[in-house]
XYZ file of N, CA, C and O in Angstrom:
740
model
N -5.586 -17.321 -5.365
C -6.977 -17.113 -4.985
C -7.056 -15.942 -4.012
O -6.305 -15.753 -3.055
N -8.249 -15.060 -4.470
C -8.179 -13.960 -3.409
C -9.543 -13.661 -2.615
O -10.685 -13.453 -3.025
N -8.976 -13.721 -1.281
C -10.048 -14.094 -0.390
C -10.273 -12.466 0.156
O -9.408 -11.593 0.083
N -12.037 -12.246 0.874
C -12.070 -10.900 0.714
C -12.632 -10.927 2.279
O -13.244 -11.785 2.915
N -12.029 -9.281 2.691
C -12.861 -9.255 4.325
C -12.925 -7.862 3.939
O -12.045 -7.044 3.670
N -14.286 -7.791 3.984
C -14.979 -6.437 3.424
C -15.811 -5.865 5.183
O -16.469 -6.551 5.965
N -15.403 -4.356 5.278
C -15.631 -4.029 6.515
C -16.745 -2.583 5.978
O -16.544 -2.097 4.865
N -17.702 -2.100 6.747
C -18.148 -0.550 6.066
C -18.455 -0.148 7.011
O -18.644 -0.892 7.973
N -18.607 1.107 7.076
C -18.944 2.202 8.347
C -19.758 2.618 7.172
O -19.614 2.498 5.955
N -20.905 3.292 8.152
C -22.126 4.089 7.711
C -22.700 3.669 6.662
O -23.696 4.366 6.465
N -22.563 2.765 5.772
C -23.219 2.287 4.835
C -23.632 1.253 4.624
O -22.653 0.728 4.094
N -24.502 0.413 4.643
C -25.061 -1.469 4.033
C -24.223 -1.637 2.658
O -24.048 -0.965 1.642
N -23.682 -3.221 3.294
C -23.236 -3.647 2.055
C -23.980 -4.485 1.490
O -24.096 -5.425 2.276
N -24.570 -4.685 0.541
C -25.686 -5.342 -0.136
C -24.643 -6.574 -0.881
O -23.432 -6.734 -1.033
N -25.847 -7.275 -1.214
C -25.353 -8.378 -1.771
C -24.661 -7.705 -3.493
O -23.731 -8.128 -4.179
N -25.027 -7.251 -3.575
C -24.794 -6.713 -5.493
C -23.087 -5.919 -5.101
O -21.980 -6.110 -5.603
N -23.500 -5.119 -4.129
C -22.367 -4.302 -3.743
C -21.035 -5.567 -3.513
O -20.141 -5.677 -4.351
N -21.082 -6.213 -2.596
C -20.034 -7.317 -2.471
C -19.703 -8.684 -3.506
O -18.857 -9.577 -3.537
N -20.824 -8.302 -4.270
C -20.473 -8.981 -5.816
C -19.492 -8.642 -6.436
O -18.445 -9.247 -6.666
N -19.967 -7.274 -6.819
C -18.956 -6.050 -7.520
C -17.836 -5.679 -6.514
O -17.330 -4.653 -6.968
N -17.389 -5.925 -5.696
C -16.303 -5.681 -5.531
C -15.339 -7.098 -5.303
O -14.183 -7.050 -4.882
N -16.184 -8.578 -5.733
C -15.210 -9.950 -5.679
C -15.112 -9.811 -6.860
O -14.063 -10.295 -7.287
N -16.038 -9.144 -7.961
C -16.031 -9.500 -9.464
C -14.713 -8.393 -9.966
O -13.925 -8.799 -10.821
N -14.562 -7.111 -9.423
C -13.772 -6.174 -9.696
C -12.223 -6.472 -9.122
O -11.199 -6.265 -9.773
N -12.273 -6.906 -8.007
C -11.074 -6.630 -7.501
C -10.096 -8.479 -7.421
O -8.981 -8.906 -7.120
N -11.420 -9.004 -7.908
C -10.976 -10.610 -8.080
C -10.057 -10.865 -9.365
O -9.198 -11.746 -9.351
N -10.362 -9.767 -10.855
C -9.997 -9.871 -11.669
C -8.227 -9.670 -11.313
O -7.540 -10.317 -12.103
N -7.806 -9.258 -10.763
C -6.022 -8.909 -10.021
C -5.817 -10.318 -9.660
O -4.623 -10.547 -9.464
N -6.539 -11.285 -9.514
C -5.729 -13.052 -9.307
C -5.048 -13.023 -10.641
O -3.980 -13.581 -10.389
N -5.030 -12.706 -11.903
C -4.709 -13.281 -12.896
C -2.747 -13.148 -12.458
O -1.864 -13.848 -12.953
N -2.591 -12.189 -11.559
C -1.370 -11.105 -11.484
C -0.658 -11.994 -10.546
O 0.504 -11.739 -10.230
N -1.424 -13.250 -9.977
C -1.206 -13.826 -8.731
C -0.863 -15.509 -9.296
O -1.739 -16.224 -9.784
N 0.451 -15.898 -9.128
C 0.470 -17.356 -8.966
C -0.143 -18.678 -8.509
O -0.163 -18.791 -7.283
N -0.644 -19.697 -9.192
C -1.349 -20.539 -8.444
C -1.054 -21.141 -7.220
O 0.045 -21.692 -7.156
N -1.950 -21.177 -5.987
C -1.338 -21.684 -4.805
C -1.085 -20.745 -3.940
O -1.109 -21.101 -2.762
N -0.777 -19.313 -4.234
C -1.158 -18.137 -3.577
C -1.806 -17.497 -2.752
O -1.753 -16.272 -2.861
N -2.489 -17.984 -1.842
C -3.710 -17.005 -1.463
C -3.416 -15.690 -0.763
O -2.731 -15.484 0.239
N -3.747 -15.282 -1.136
C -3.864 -13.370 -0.586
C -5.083 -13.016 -0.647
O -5.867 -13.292 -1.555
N -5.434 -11.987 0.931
C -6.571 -11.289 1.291
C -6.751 -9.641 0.623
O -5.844 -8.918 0.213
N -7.462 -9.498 0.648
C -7.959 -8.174 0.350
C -9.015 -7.914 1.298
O -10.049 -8.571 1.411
N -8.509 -6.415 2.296
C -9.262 -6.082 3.064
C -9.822 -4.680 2.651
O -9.140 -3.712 2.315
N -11.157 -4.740 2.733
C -12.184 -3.647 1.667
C -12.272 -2.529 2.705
O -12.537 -3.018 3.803
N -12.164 -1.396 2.740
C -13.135 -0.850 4.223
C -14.021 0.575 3.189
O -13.607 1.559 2.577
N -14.668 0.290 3.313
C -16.194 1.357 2.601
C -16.578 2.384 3.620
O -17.422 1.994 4.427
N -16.144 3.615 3.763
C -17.042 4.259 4.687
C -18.078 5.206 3.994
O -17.725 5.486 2.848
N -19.041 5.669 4.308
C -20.295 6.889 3.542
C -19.922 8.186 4.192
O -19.835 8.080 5.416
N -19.769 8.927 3.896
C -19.806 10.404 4.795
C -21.090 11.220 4.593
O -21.695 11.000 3.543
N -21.490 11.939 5.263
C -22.843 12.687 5.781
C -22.900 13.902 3.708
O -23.884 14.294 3.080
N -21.643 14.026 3.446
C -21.871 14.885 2.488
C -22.163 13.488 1.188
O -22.008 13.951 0.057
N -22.487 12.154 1.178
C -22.786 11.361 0.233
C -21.472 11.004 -0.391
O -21.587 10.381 -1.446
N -19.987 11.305 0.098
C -19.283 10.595 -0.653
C -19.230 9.801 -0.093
O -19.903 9.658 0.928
N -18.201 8.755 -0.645
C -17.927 6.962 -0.074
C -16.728 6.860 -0.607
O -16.489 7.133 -1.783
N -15.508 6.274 0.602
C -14.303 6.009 0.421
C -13.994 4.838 0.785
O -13.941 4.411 1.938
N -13.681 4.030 -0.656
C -12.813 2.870 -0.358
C -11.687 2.529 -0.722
O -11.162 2.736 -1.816
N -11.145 1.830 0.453
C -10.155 1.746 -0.080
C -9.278 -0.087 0.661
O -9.503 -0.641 1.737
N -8.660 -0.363 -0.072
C -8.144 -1.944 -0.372
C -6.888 -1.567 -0.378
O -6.244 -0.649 -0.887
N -6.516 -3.147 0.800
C -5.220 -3.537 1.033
C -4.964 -5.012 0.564
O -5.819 -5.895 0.626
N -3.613 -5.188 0.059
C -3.193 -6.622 -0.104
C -2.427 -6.462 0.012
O -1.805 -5.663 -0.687
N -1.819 -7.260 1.202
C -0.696 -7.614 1.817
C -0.347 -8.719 0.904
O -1.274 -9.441 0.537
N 0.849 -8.963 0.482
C 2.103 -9.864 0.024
C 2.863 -10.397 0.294
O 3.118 -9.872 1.378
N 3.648 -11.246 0.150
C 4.951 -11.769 0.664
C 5.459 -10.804 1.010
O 5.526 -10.404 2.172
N 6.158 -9.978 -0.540
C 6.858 -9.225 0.052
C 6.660 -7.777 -0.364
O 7.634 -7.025 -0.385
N 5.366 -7.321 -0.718
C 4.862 -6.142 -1.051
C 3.160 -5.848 -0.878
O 2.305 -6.575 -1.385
N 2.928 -4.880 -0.224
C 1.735 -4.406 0.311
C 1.130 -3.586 -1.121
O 1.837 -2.953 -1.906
N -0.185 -3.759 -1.213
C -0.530 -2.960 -2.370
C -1.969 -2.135 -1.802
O -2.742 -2.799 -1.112
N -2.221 -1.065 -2.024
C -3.129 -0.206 -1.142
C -3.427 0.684 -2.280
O -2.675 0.916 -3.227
N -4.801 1.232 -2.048
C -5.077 1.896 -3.033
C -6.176 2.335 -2.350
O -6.651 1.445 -1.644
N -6.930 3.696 -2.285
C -7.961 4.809 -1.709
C -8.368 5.489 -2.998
O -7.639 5.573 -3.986
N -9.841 6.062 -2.882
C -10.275 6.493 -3.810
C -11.695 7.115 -3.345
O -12.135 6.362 -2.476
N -12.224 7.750 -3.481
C -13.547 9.034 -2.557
C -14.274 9.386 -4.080
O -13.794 9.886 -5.097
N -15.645 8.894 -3.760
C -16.697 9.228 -5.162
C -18.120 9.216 -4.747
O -18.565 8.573 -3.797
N -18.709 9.887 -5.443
C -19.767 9.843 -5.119
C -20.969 8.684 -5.189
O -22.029 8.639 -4.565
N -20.460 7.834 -6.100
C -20.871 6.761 -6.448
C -19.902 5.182 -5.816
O -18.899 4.880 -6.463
N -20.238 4.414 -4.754
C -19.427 3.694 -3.803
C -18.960 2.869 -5.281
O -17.732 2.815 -5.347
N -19.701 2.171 -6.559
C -19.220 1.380 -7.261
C -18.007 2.441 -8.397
O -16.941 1.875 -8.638
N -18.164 3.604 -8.905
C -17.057 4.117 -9.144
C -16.215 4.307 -8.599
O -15.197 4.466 -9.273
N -16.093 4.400 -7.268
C -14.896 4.543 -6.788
C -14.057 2.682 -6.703
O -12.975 2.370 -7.200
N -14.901 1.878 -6.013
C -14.509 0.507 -6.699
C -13.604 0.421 -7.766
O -12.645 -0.340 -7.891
N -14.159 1.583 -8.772
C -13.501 1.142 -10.237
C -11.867 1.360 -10.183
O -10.863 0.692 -10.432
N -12.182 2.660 -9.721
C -10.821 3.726 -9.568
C -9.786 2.911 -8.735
O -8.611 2.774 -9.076
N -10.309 2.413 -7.671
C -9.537 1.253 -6.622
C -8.899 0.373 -7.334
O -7.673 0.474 -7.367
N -9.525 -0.662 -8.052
C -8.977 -1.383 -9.273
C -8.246 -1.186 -10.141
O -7.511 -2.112 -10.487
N -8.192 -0.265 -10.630
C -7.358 0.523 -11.390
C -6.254 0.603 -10.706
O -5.288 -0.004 -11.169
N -6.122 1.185 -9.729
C -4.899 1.884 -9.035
C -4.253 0.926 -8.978
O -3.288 0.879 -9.741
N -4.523 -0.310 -7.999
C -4.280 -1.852 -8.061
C -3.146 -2.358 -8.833
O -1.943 -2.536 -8.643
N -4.410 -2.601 -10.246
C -3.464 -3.420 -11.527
C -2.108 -2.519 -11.694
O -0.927 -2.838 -11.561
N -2.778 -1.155 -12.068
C -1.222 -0.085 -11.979
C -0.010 -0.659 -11.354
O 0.874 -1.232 -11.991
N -0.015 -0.482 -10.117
C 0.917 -1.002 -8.801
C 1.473 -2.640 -8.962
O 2.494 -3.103 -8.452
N 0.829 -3.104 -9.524
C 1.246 -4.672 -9.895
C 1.663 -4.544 -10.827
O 2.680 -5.219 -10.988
N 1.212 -3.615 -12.105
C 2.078 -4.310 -13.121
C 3.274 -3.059 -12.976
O 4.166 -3.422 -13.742
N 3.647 -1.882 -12.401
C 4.785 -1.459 -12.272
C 5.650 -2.399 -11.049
O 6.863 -2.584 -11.157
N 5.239 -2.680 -10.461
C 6.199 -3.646 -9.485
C 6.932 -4.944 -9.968
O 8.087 -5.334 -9.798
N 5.661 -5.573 -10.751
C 6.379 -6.883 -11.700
C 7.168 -6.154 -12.760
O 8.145 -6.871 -12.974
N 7.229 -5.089 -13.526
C 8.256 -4.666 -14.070
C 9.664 -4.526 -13.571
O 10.742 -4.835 -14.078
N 9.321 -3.938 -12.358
C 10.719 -3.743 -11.526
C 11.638 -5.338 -11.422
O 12.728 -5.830 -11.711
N 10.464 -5.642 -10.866
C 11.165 -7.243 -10.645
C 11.644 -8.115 -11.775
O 12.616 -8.867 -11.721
N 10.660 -7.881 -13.048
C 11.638 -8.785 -14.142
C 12.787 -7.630 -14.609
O 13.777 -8.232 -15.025
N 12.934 -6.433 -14.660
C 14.118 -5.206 -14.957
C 15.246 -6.202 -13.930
O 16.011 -7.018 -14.443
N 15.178 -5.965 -12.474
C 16.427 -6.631 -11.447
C 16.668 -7.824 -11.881
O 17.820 -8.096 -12.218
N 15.620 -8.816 -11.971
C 16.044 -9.943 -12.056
C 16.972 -10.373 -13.467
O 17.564 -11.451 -13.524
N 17.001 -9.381 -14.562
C 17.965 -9.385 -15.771
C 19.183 -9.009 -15.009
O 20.125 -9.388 -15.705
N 19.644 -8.442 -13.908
C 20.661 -8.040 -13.652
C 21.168 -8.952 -12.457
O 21.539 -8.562 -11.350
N 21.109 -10.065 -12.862
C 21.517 -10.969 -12.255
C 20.950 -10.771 -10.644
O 21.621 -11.724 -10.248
N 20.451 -10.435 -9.745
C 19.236 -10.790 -8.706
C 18.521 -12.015 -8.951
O 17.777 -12.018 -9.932
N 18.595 -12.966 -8.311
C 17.584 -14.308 -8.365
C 16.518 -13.531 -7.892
O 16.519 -12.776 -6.919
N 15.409 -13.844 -8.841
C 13.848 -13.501 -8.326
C 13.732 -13.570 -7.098
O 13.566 -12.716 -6.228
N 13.884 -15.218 -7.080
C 13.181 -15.524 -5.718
C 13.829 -15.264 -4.394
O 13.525 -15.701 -3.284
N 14.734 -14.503 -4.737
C 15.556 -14.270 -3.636
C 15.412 -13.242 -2.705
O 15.387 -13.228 -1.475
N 15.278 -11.945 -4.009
C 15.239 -10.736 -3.791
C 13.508 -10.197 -3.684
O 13.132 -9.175 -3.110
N 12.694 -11.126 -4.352
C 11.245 -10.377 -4.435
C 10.426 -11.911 -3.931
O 11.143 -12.911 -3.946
N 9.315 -12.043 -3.601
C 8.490 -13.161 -3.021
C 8.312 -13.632 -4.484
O 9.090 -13.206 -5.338
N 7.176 -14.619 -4.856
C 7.495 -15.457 -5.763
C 5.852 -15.985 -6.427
O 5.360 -16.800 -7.208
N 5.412 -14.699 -5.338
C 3.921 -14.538 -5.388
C 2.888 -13.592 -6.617
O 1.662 -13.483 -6.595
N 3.522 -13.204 -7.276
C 3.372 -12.814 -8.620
C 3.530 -13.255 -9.514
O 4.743 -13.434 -9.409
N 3.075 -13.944 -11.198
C 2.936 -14.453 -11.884
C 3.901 -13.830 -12.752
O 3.822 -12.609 -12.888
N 5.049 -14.645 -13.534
C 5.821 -13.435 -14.581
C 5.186 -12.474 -15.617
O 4.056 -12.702 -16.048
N 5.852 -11.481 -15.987
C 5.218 -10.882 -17.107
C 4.916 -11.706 -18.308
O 5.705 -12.478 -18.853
N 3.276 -11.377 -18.781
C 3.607 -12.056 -19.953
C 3.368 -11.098 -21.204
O 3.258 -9.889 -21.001
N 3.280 -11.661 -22.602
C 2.985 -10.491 -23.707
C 2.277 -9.603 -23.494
O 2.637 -8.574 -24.066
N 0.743 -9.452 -22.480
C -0.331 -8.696 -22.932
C -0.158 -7.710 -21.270
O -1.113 -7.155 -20.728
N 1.037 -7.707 -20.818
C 1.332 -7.132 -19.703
C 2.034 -5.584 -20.456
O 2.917 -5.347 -21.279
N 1.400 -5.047 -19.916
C 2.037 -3.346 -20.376
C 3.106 -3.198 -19.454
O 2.861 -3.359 -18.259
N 4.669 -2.816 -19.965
C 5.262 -2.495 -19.059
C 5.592 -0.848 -18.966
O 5.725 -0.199 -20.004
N 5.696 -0.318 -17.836
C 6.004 1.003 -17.379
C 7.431 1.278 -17.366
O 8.224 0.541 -16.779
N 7.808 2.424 -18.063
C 9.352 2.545 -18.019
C 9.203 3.420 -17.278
O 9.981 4.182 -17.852
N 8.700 4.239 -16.095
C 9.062 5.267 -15.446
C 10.153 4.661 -14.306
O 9.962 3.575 -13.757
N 11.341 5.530 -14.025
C 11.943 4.724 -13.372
C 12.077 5.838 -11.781
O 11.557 6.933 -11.565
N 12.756 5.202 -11.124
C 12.917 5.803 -9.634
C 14.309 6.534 -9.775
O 15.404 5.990 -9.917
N 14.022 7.934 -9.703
C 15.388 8.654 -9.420
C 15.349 9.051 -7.833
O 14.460 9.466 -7.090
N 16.746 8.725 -7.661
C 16.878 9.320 -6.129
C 17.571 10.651 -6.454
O 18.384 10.460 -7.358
N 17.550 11.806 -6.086
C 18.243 12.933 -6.423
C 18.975 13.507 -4.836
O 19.625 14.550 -4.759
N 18.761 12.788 -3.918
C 19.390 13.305 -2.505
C 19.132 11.855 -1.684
O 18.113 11.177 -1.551
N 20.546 11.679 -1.181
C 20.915 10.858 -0.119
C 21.198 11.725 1.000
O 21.709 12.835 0.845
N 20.772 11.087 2.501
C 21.169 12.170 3.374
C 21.551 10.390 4.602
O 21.203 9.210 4.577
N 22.188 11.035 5.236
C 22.445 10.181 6.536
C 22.039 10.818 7.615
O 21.765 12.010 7.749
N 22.010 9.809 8.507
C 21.065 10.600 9.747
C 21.573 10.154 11.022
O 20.901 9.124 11.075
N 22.378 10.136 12.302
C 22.614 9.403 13.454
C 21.166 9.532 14.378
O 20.653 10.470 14.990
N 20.813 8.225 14.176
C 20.167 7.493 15.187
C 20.229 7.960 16.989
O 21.042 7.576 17.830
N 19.345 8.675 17.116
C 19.482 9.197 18.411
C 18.559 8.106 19.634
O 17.461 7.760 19.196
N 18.770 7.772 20.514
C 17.983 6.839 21.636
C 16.736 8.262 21.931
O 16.952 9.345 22.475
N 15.512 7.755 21.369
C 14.647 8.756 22.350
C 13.255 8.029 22.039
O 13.194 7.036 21.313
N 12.311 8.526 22.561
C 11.024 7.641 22.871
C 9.924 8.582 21.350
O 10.270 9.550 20.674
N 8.526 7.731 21.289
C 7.902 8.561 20.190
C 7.341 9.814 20.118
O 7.011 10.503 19.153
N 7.288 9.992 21.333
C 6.810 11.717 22.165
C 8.040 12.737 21.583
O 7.761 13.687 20.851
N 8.870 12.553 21.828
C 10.251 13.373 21.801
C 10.583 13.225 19.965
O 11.174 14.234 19.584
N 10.369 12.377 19.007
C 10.532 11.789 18.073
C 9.302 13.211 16.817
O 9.314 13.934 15.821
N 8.480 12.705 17.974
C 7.169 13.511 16.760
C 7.584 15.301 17.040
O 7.246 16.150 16.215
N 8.323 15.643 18.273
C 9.002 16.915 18.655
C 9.522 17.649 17.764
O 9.263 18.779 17.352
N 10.782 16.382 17.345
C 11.793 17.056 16.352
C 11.020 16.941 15.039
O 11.146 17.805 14.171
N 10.230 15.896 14.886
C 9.434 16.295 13.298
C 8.962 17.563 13.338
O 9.344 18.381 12.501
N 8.133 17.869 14.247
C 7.459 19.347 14.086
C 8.417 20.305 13.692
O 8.339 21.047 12.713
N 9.661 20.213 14.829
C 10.751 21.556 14.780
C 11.274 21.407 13.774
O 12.012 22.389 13.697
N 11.458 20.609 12.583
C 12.051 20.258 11.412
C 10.957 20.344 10.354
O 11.405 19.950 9.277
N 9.673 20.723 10.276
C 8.757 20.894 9.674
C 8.807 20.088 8.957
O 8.683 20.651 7.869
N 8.914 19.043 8.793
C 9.022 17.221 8.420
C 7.631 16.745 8.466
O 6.739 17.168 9.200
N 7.543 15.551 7.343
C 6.355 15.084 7.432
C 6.524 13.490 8.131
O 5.619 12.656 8.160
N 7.698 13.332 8.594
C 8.324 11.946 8.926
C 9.245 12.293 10.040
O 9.606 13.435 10.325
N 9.609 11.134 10.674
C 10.923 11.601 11.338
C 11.195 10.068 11.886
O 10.363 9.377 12.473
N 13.005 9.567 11.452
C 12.971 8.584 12.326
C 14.367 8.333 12.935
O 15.456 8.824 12.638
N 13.880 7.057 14.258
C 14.690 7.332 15.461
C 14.462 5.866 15.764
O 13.741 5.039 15.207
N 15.250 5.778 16.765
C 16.212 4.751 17.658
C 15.267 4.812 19.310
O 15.381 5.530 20.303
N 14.326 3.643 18.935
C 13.685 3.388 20.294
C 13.901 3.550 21.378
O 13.721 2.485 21.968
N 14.208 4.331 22.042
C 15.093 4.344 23.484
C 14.718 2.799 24.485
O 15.558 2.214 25.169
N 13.280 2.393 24.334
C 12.809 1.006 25.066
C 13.007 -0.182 24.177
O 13.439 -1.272 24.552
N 12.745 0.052 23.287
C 13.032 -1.253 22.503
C 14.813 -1.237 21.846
O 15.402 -2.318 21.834
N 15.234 -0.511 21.556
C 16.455 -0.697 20.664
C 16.215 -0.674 19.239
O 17.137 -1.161 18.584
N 15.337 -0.288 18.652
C 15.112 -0.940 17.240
C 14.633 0.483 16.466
O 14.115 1.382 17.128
N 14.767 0.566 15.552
C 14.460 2.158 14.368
C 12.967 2.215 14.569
O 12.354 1.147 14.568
N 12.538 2.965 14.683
C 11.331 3.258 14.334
C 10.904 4.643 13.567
O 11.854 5.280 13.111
N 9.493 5.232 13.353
C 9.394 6.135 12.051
C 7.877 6.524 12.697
O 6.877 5.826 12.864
N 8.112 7.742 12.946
C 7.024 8.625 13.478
C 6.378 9.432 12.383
O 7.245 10.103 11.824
N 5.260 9.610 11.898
C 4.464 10.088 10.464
C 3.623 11.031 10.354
O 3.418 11.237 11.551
N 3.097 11.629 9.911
C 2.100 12.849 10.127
C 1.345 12.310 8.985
O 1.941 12.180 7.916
N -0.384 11.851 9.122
C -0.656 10.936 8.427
C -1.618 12.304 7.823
O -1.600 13.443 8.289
N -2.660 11.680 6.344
C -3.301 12.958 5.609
C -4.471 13.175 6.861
O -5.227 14.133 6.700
N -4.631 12.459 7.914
C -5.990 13.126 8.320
C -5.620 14.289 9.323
O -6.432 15.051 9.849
N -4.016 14.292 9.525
C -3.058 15.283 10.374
C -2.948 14.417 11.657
O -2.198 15.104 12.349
N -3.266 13.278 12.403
C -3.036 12.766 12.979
C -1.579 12.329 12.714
O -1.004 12.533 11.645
N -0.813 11.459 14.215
C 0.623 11.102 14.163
C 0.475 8.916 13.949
O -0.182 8.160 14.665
N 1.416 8.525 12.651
C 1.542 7.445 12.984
C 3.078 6.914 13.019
O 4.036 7.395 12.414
N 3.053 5.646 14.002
C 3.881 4.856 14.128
C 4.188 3.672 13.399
O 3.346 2.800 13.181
N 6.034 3.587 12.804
C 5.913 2.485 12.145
C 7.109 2.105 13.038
O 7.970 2.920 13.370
N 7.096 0.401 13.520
C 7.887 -0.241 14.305
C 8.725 -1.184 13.675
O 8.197 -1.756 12.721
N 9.653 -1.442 13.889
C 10.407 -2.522 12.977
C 10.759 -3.123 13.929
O 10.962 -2.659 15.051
N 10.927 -4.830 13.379
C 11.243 -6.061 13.991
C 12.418 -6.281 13.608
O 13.005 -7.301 13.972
């Protein structure tokens, strides 16, 4: 079951509007095991030039699914959101029934929160090439000093060894050119 927390800047969400997006983005339970519940958080903003960007998160056991999309029309872009969605689910449940033939217990390796593939599931053969491994020593330094060496490395990432906490973290140069932080537990 998928429960919805729909947020908007600059725009009213009407009742029709939050229809269409439980009726659109509700259709992705089928992808979801019974007993499941997962949120979907909507955020709608309007911009002064009439587009509207939304974009949806679902957090998972053990996979986040996110999808953005900018239209001029707030319910086409809805569409496009949806789309992106099912995409991302049904290449991920591919992955997962591909590993799990190779001896990986499902439930071991992936949450258990996805429904198996069945016949009318399209599967995606594009696969993940890695073409460069690199290693990196973990230096102790704080996120100031962190976002430093991204710049001087003309990097769109950069990551490092908390000097206060002890723990990896991952400094980002996000699309709006702002810097984000990802922390690990």
């Amino acid at each position: 079951m998928i429960k919805f927390s729909i947020r908007a800047e600059n725009v009213e969400i009407t009742d029709a509007i939050r229809s269409y997006i439980e009726d659109k983005i509700g259709k992705l339970n089928k992808y979801f095991n019974d007993g499941h519940e997962v949120t979907a958080y909507v955020n709608i903003k309007s911009y002064s030039d009439k587009r509207n960007k939304v974009e949806v998160t679902v957090p998972a056991k053990n996979v986040t699914l996110r999808a953005e999309n900018t239209a001029l029309d707030v319910l086409a872009a809805i569409d496009l959101v949806e789309e992106k969605l099912e995409r991302q689910i049904r290449k991920y449940k591919t992955r997962v029934n591909r590993k799990s033939k190779i001896n990986v217990p499902t439930g071991l390796a992936f949450g258990d929160e996805f429904a198996p593939l069945d016949a009318t599931d399209e599967i995606e053969e594009d696969t993940v090439k890695i073409v460069r491994t690199k290693r990196v020593d973990l230096k102790p330094m704080d996120a100031e000093e962190a976002v430093l060496q991204m710049d001087m490395l003309g990097h769109d990432f950069y990551v490092f060894l908390d000097a206060y906490t002890n723990r990896t973290s991952v400094v980002y140069r996000r699309a709006d050119k702002n810097i984000g932080l990802i922390e690990t537990d």
